[in-house]
XYZ file of C-alpha atoms in Angstrom:
32
model
C -6.475 24.116 -4.931
C -4.406 22.974 -1.977
C -5.909 19.507 -2.193
C -4.916 19.328 -5.833
C -1.320 20.147 -4.928
C -1.149 17.479 -2.217
C -2.730 14.951 -4.552
C -0.152 15.764 -7.197
C 2.726 15.344 -4.752
C 1.243 12.028 -3.632
C 1.129 10.861 -7.228
C 4.746 11.861 -7.835
C 5.710 10.106 -4.597
C 4.075 6.945 -5.946
C 5.914 7.297 -9.239
C 9.235 7.714 -7.416
C 8.485 4.674 -5.244
C 7.521 2.635 -8.330
C 10.755 3.494 -10.123
C 12.749 2.560 -7.017
C 10.905 -0.761 -6.878
C 11.657 -1.384 -10.550
C 15.362 -0.783 -9.952
C 15.360 -3.163 -6.999
C 13.547 -5.778 -9.070
C 16.101 -5.456 -11.866
C 18.966 -5.890 -9.406
C 17.222 -8.893 -7.900
C 16.708 -10.506 -11.303
C 20.401 -10.040 -12.110
C 21.337 -11.894 -8.936
C 19.020 -14.807 -9.643
């Protein structure tokens, strides 16, 4: 059960990181 919770938080962390990366990419493309 605990492992499942940590796995879930890891997945959400990845999703948050991915969305941040997408935003940075969009900003970068606007500059170019």
